[in-house]
Coordinates of C-alpha atoms in Angstrom, one line a residue:
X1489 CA 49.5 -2.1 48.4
X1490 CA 49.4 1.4 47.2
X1491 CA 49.6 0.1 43.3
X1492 CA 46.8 -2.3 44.2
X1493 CA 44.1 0.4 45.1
X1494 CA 45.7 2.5 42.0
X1495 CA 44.9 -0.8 39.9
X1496 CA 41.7 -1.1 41.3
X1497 CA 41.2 2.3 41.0
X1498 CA 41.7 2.2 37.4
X1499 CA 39.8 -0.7 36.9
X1500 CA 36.6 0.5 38.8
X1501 CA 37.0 3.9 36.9
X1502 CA 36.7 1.8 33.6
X1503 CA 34.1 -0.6 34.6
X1504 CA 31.9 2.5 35.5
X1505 CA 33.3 4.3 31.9
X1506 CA 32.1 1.4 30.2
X1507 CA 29.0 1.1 32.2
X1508 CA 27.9 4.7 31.3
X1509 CA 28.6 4.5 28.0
X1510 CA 26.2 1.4 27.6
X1511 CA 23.4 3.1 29.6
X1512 CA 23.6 6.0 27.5
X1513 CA 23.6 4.1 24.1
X1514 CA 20.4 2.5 25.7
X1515 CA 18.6 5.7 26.6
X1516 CA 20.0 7.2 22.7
X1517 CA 18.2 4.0 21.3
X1518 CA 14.9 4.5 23.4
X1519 CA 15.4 8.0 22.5
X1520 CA 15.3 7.3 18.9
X1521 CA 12.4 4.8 19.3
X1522 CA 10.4 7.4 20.9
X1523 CA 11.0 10.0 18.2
X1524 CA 10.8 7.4 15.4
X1525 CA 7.0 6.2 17.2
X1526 CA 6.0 9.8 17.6
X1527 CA 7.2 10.6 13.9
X1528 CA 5.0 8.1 12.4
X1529 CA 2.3 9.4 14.4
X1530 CA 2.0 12.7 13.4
X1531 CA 2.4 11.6 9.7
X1532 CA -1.0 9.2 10.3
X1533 CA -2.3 12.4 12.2
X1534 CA -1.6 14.8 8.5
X1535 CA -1.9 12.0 6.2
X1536 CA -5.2 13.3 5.1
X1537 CA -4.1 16.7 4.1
X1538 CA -1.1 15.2 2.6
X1539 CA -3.2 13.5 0.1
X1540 CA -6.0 16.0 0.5
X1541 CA -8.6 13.8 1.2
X1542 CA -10.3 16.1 3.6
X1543 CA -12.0 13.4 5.3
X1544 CA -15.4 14.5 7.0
X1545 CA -15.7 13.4 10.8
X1546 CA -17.7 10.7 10.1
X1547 CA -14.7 8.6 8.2
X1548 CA -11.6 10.4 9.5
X1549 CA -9.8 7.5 8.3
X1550 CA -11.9 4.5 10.1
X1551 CA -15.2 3.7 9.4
X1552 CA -18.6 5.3 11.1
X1553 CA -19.0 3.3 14.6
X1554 CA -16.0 1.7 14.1
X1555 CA -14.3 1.5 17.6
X1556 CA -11.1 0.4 16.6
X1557 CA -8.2 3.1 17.1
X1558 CA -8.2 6.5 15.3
X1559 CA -5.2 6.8 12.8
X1560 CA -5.8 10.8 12.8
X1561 CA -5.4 11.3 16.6
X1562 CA -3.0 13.5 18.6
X1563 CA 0.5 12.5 17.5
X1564 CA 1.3 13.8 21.5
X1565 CA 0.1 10.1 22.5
X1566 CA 3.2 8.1 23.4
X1567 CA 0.9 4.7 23.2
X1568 CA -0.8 5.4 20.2
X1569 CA 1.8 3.7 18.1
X1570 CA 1.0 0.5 20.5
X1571 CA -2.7 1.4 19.6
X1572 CA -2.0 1.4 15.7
X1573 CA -0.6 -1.8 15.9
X1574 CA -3.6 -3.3 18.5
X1575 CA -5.9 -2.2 15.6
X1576 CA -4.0 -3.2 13.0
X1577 CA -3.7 -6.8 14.6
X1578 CA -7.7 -6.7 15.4
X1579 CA -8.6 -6.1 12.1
X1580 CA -6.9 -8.9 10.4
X1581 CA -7.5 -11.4 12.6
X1582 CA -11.1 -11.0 12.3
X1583 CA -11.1 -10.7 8.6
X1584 CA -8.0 -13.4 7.8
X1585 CA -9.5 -15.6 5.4
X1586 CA -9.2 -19.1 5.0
X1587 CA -6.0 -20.2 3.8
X1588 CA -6.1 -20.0 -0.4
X1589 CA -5.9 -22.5 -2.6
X1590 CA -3.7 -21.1 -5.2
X1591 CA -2.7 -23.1 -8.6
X1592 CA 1.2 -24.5 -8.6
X1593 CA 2.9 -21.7 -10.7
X1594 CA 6.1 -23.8 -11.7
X1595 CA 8.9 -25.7 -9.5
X1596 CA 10.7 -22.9 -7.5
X1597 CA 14.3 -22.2 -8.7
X1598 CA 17.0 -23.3 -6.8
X1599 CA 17.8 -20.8 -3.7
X1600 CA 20.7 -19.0 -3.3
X1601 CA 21.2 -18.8 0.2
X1602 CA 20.6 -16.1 3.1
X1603 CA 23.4 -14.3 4.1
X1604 CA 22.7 -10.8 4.1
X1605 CA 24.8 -10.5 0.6
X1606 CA 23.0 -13.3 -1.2
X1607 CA 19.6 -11.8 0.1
X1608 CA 20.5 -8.9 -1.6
X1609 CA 21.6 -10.2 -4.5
X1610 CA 18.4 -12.0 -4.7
X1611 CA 16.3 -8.9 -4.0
X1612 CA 17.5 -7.5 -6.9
X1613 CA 17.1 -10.2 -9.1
X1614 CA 13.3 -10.7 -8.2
X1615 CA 12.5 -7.2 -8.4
X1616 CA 14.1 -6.9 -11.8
X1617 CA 11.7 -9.7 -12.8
X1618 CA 9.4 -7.9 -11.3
X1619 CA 9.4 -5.4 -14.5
X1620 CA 8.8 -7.9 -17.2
X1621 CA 6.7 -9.9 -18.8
X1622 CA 4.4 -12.5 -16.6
X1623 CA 6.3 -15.4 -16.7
X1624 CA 9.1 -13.5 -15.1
X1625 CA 6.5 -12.9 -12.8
X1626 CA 5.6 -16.3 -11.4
X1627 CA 9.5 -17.4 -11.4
X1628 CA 10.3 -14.0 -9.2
X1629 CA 7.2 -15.5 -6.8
X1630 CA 8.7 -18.7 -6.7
X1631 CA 12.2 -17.7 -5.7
X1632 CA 10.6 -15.9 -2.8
X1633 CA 8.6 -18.8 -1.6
X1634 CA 11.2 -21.2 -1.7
X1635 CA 13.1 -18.7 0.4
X1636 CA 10.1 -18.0 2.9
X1637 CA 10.9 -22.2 3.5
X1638 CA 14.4 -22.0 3.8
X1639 CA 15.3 -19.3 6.3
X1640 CA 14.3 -17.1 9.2
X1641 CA 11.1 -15.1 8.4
X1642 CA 11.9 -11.7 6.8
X1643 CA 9.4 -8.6 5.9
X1644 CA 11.1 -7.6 2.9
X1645 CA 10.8 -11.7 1.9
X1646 CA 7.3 -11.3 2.9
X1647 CA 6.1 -7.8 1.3
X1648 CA 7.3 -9.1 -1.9
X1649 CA 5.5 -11.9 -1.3
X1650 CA 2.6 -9.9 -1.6
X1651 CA 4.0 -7.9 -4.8
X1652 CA 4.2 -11.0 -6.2
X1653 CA 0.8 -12.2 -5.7
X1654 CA -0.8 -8.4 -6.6
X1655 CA 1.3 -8.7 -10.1
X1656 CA -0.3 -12.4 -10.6
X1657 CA -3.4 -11.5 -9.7
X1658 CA -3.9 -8.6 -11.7
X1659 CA -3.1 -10.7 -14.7
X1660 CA -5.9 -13.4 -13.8
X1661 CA -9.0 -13.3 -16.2
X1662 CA -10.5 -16.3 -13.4
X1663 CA -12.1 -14.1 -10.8
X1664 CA -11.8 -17.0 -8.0
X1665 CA -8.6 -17.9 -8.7
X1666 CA -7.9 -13.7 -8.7
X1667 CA -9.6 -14.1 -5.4
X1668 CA -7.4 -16.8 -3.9
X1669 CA -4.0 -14.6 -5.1
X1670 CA -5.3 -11.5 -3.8
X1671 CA -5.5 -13.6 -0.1
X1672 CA -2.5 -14.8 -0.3
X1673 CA -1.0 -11.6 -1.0
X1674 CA -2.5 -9.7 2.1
X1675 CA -1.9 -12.9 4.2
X1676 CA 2.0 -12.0 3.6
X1677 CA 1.8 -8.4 3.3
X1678 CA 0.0 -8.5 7.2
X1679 CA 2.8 -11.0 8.1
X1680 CA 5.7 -8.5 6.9
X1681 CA 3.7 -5.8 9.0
X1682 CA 3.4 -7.7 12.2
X1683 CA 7.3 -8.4 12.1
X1684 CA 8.3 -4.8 11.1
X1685 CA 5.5 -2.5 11.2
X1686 CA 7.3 0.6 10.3
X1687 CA 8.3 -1.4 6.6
X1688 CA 6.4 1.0 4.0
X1689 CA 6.8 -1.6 1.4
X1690 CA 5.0 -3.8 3.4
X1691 CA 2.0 -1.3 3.9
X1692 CA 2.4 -0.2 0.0
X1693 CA 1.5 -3.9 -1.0
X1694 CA -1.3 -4.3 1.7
X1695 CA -3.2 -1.4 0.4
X1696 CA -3.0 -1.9 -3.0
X1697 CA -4.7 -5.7 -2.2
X1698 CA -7.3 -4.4 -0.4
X1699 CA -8.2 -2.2 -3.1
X1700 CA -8.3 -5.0 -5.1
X1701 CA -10.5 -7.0 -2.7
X1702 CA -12.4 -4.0 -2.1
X1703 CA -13.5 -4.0 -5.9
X1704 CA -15.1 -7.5 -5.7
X1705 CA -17.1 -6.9 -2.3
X1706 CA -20.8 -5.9 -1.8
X1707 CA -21.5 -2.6 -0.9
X1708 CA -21.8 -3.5 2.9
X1709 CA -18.4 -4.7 3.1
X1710 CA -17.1 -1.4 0.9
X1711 CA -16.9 0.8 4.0
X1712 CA -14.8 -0.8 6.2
X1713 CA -12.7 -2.1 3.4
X1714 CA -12.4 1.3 1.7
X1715 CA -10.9 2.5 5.2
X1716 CA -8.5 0.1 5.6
X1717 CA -7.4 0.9 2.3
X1718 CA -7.0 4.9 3.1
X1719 CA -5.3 3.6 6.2
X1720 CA -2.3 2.3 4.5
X1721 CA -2.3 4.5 1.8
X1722 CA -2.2 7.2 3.8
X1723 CA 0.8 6.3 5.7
X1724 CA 2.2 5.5 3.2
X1725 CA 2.0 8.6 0.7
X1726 CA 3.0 10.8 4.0
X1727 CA 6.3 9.4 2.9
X1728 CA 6.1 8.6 -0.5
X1729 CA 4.4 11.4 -1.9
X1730 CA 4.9 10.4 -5.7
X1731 CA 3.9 6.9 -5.7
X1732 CA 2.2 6.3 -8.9
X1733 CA 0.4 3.7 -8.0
X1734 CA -1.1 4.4 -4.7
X1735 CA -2.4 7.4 -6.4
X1736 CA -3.6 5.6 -9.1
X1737 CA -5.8 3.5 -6.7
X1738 CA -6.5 6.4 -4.6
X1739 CA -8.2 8.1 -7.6
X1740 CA -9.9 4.8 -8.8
X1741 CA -11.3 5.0 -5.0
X1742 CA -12.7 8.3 -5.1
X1743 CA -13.8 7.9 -8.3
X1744 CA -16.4 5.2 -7.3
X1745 CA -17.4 6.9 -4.1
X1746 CA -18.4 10.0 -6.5
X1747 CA -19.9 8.2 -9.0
X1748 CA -21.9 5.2 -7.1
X1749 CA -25.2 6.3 -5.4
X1750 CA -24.8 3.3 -3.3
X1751 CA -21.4 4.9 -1.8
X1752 CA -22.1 8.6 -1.5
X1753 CA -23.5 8.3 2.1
X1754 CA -20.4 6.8 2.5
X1755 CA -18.0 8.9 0.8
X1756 CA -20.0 12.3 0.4
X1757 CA -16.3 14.2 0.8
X1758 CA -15.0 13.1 -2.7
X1759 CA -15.9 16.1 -4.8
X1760 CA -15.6 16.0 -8.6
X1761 CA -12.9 18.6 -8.3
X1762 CA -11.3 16.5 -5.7
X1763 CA -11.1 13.4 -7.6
X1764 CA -10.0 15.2 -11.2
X1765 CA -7.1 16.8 -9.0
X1766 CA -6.2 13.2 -7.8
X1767 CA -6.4 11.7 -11.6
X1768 CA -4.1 14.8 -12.8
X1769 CA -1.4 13.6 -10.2
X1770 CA -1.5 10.3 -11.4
X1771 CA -1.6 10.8 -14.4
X1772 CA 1.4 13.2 -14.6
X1773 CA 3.1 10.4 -12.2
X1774 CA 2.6 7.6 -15.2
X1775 CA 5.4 6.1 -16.0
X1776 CA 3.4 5.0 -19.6
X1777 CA 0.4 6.9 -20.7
X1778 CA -2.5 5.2 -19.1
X1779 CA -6.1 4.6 -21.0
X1780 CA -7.9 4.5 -18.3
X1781 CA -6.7 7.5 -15.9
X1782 CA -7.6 9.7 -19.3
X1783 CA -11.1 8.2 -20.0
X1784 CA -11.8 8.9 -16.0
X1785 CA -10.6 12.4 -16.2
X1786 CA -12.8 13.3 -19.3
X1787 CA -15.9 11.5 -17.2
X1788 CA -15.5 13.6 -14.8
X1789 CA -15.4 16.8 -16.8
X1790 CA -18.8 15.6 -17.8
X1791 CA -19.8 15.5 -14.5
X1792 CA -18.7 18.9 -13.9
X1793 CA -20.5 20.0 -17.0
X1794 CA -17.2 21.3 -19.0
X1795 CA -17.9 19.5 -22.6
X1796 CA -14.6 21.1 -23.8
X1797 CA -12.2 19.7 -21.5
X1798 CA -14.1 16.4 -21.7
X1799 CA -13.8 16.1 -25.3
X1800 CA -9.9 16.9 -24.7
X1801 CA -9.5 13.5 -22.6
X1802 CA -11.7 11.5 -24.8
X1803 CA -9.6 12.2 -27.4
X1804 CA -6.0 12.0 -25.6
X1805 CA -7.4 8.8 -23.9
X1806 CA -8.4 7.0 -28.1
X1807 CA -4.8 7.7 -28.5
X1808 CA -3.7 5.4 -26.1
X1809 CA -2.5 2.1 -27.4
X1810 CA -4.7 -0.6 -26.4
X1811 CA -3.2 -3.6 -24.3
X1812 CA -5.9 -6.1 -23.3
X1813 CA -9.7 -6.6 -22.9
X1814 CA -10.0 -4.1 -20.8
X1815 CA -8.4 -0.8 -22.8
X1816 CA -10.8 -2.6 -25.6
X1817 CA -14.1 -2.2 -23.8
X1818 CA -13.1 1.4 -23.1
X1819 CA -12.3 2.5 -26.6
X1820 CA -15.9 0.7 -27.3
X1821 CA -17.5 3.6 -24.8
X1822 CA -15.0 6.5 -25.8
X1823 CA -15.9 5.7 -29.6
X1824 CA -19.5 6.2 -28.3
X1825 CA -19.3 9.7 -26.7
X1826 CA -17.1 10.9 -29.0
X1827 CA -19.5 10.4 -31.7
X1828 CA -21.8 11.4 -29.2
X1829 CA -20.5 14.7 -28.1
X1830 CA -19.4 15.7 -31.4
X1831 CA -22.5 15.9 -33.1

């Protein structure tokens, strides 16, 4: 009898061992979930100075009468992570378009399977196509959406997703069919959220095609668009503070809420010292020189009234090598205040 209780001593002893040791690990992972939430919250809380946007308190970050949650408020809140999400899942439902109507790109490639090693395998063959040329492009996007088809949904499936569409959009010279890309991209990019909302990758891609929408939408759409856009940028950049092309947008942004009349009710808090800092980032952030980020710089030195420094971009943005139609119609203006400035 005596070595019965001892078994069942030892038994109960290790039953309750085993029992702590799994409540524990539960309150660790709660602990970490709470840390992780209230983390993210403070970086949306500082994002602004991060970035220095120094947003005015009528567009900390959401638009003026906008009632959905505010991204800048005390990171103390242990629901405000629920909140960011609540909002996030409010505003695109009420602005999820209709399903596009993209073109056939060419008969995806065969798929390689989805264990975790074949994913990753893939991964890094579609973001190696990624870099090239745009035929690369299309063949990286269709290895992604036969995958989508073939297995469990995934956010880093779904964020390049979107990648893929931004990259084939961006090449489009049809602005409908542009259109159609650019909703297909953020209807994946807002999936990949949804399923993993702390994925940066997935908030990178969302921003960067709502900048692109924003650029095709009336004015009266621009505000709410435009703060969407600083959203996700924001959050983004807290983490990522060298991300060349979230800056590059984010100067392209300013840059039309200082330079449109229509805007500057709107965007009054982008000073022409505030946007030439952002264009200096991105530009030193370049992984090429860019034509564009020059010619901005030296139109905003003649904003500021400083010929001198203006003339200094003109001429470093000529030197750029011209690519397309677009780096063709800005040598056509450069060309013009050059000669203009010069005599």
């Amino acid at each position: 009898m005596s070595d019965e209780k001892s078994s069942f001593g030892k038994k109960a002893a290790i039953s309750f061992g085993i029992g702590a040791v799994i409540a524990g690990g539960s309150y660790l992972i709660n602990w970490i979930q709470t840390r992780r939430q209230n983390n993210t919250n403070e970086a949306i809380s500082n994002s602004s100075s991060i970035t220095d946007l120094n947003l005015s308190k009528n567009f900390n970050g959401i638009s003026k009468g906008n009632k959905k949650s505010d991204w800048n408020s005390s990171p103390c809140d242990s629901n405000k992570t629920d909140e960011m999400k609540k909002s996030f899942d409010s505003y695109e439902s009420s602005s999820k378009p209709e399903k596009s109507k993209t073109e056939e790109l060419t008969n995806p490639s065969e798929c390689k399977g989805d264990s975790h090693n074949d994913l990753n395998e893939l991964f890094k063959e579609v973001d190696d196509l990624f870099e090239k040329d745009g035929h690369s492009q299309k063949m990286a996007l269709n290895l992604l959406k036969e995958l989508k088809t073939s297995s469990l949904k995934n956010p880093n499936v779904l964020w390049r997703l979107a990648k893929g569409y931004q990259l084939i959009a961006k090449s489009q010279t049809d602005i409908e069919l542009k259109k159609n890309f650019i909703i297909s991209g953020l209807q994946h990019a807002s999936e990949a959220i949804k399923l993993e909302f702390f994925n940066l990758d997935a908030h990178k891609w969302y921003a960067l095609l709502i900048f692109m929408e924003y650029q095709y939408l009336p004015i009266s759409e621009k505000k709410e668009k435009g703060s969407e856009f600083l959203k996700h940028a924001n959050l983004v950049l807290f983490e990522r503070k060298n991300d060349y092309l979230l800056h590059y947008s984010l100067a392209k942004f300013k840059y039309e809420g200082l330079t449109d009349n229509r805007l500057k009710n709107e965007f009054s808090e982008f000073g022409v010292s505030d946007v030439i800092s952002e264009l200096k980032l991105a530009d030193s952030l370049s992984p090429k020189p860019c034509k564009e980020i020059k010619f901005l710089l030296a139109k905003c030195y003649l904003l500021d009234n400083d010929v001198a420094e203006a003339l200094d971009w003109l001429k470093a943005s000529w030197k750029v090598e011209s690519k397309n139609d677009f780096d063709a119609k800005c040598d056509e203006e450069i060309s013009s205040l050059l000669k203009k400035l010069q005599t």
